[in-house]
Short mmCIF file of C-alpha atoms in Angstrom, two decimals:
data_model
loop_
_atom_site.label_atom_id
_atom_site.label_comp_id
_atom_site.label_asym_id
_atom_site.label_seq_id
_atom_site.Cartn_x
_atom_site.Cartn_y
_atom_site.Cartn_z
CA UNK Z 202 25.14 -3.71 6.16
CA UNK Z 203 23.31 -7.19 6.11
CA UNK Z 204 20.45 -8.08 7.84
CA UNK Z 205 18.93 -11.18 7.86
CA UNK Z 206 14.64 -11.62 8.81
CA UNK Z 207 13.23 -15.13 8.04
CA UNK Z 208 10.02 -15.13 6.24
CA UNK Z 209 6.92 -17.06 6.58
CA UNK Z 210 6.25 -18.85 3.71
CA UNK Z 211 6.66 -17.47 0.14
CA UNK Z 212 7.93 -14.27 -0.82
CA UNK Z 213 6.52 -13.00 -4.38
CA UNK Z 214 6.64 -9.13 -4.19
CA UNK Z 215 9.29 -6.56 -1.99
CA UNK Z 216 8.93 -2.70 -1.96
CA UNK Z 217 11.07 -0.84 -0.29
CA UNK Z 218 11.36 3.18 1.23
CA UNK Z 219 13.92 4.28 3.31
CA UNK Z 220 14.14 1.95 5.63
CA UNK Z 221 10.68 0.43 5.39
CA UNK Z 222 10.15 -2.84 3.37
CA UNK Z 223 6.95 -4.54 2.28
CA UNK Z 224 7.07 -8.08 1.87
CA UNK Z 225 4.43 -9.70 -0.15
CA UNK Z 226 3.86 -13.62 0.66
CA UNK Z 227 1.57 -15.51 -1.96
CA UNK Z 228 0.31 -17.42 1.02
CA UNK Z 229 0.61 -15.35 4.04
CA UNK Z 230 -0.47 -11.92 3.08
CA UNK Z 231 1.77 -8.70 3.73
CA UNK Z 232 4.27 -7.75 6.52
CA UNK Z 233 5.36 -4.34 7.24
CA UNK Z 234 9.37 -4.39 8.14
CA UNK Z 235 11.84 -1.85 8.97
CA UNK Z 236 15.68 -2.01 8.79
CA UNK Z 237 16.85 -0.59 11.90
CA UNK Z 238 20.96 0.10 11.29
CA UNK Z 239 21.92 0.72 15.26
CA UNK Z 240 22.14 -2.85 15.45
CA UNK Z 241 21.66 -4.43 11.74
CA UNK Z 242 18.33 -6.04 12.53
CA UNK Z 243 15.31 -6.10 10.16
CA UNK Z 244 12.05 -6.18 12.59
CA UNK Z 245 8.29 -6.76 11.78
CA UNK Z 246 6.08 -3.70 12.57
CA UNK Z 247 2.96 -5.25 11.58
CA UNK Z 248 1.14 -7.19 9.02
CA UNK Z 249 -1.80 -8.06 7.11
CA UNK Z 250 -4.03 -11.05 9.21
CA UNK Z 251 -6.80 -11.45 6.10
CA UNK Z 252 -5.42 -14.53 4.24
CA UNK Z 253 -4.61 -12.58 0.85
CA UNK Z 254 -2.07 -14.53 -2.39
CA UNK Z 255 -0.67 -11.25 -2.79
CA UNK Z 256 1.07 -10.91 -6.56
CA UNK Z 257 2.00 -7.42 -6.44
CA UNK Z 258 2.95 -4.54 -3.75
CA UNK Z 259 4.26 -1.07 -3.75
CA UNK Z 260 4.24 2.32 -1.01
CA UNK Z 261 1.29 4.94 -2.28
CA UNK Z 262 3.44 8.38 -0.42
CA UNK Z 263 0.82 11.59 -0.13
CA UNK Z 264 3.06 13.03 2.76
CA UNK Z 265 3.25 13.07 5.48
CA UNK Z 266 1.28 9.60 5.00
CA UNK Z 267 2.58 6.75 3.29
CA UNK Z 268 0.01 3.86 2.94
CA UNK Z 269 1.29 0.03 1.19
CA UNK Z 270 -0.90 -1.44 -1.93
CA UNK Z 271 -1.05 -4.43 -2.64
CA UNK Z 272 -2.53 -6.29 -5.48
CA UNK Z 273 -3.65 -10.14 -5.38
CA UNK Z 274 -4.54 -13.01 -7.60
CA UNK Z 275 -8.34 -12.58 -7.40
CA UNK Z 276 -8.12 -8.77 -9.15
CA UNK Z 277 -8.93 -6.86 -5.77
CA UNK Z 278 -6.51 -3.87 -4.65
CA UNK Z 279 -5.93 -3.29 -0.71
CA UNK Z 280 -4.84 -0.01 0.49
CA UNK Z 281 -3.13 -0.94 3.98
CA UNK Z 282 -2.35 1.97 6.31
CA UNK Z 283 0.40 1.20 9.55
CA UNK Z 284 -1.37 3.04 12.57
CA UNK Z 285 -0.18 2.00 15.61
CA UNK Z 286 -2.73 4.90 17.17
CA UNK Z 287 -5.62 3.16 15.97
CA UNK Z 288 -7.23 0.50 17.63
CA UNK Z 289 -8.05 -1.75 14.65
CA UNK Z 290 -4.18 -2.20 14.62
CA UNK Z 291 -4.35 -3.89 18.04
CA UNK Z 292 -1.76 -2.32 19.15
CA UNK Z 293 0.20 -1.61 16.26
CA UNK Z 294 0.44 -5.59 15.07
CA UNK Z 295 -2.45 -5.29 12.51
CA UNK Z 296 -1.87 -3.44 9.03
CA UNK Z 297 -5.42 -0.96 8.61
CA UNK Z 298 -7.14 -1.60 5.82
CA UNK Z 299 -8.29 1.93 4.62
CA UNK Z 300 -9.76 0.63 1.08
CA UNK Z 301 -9.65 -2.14 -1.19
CA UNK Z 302 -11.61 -2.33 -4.23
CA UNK Z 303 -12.07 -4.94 -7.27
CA UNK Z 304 -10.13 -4.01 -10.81
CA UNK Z 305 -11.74 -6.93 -12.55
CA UNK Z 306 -7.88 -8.20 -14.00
CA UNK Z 307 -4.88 -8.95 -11.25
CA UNK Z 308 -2.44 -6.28 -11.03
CA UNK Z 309 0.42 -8.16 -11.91
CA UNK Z 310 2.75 -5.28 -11.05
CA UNK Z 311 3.37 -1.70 -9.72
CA UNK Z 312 5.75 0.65 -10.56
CA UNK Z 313 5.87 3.76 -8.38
CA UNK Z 314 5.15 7.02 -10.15
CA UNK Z 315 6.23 10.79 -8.85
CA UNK Z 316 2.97 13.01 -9.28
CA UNK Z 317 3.77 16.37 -10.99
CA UNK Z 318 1.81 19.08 -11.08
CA UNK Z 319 1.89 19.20 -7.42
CA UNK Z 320 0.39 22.58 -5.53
CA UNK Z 321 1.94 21.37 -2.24
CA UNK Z 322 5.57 21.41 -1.56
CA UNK Z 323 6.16 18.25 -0.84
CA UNK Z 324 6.44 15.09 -2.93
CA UNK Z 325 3.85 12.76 -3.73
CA UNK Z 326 4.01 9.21 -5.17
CA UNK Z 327 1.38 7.32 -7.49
CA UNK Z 328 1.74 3.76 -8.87
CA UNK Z 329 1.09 2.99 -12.42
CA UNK Z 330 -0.62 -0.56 -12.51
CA UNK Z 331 0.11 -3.05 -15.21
CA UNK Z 332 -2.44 -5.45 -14.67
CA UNK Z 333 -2.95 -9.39 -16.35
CA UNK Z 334 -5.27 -8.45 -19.01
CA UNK Z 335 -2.81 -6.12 -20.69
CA UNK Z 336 -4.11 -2.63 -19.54
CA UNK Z 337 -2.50 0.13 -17.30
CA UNK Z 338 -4.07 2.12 -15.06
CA UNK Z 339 -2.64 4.95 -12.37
CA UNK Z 340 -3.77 4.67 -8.55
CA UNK Z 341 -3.10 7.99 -6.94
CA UNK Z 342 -3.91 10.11 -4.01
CA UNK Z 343 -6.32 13.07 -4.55
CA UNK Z 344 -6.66 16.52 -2.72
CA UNK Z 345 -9.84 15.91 -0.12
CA UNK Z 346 -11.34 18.93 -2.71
CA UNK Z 347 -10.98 16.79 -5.71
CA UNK Z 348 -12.25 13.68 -3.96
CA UNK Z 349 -15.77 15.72 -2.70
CA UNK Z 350 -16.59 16.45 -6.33
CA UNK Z 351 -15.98 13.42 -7.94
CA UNK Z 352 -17.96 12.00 -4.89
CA UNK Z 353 -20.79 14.32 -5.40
CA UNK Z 354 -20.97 13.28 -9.03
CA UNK Z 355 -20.77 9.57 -8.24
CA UNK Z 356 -24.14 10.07 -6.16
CA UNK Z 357 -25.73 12.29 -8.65
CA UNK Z 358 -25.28 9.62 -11.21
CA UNK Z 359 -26.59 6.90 -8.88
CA UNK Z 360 -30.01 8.57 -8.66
#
């Protein structure tokens, strides 16, 4: 099957999952597309408006969610969820940003990682980080049990 979508500017970064695909633009940000095979058509079902030079992108899976990560030249990671639901999205056009924080080095790539280990029965993907400066790091989802500890010990240390 071939498809064809024309894309804004320049492409640096594609992820794909099933039949979602994340298209990183250096210029333009990211856009959310799916391959739809009934009639061979790639379509846009949303993207990122902030202006981002994107280097880097990947799919973080925690079923059922799957939320996009992208990585751009000035060190910061975004963690964009599509919700057409929610009314930041506008209506579904508008990628969610549900975090974003600074790594200090670009993260020059991703490569996804399936978590083991895993007390649910269903799978879960990380993404190890290889990032400018040479180091590696690994972004992945936590159980809401783990997150409220680690939280709780973030604020005990702050005070």
């Amino acid at each position: 099957p071939v498809g064809i979508y024309e894309a804004s500017q320049y492409i640096v970064s594609m992820s794909v999952v099933k039949s979602f695909l994340l298209v990183g633009d250096i210029i333009n940000s990211v856009q959310l597309l799916v391959w739809r095979d009934e009639d061979r058509s790639i379509n846009q079902l949303a993207k990122d408006y902030e202006p981002t030079e994107v280097l880097s992108t990947t799919f973080l899976i925690d079923q059922p969610t799957m939320c996009a990560v992208v990585g751009d030249v000035r060190g910061n990671i975004k963690l964009l969820r599509y919700a057409p639901q929610s009314l930041a999205s506008r209506g579904g056009h508008r990628l969610v940003c549900d975090a974003d924080f600074y790594l200090g080095s670009p993260a020059s790539s991703f490569a996804p990682q399936r978590l083991r280990n895993n007390k649910l029965n269903f799978p879960r993907f990380g993404a190890v980080v290889g990032r400018r400066d040479g180091s590696v790091a690994l972004l992945a989802p936590l159980e809401e049990r783990s997150f409220r500890r680690l939280y709780a010990l973030q604020v005990t240390f702050q005070n």
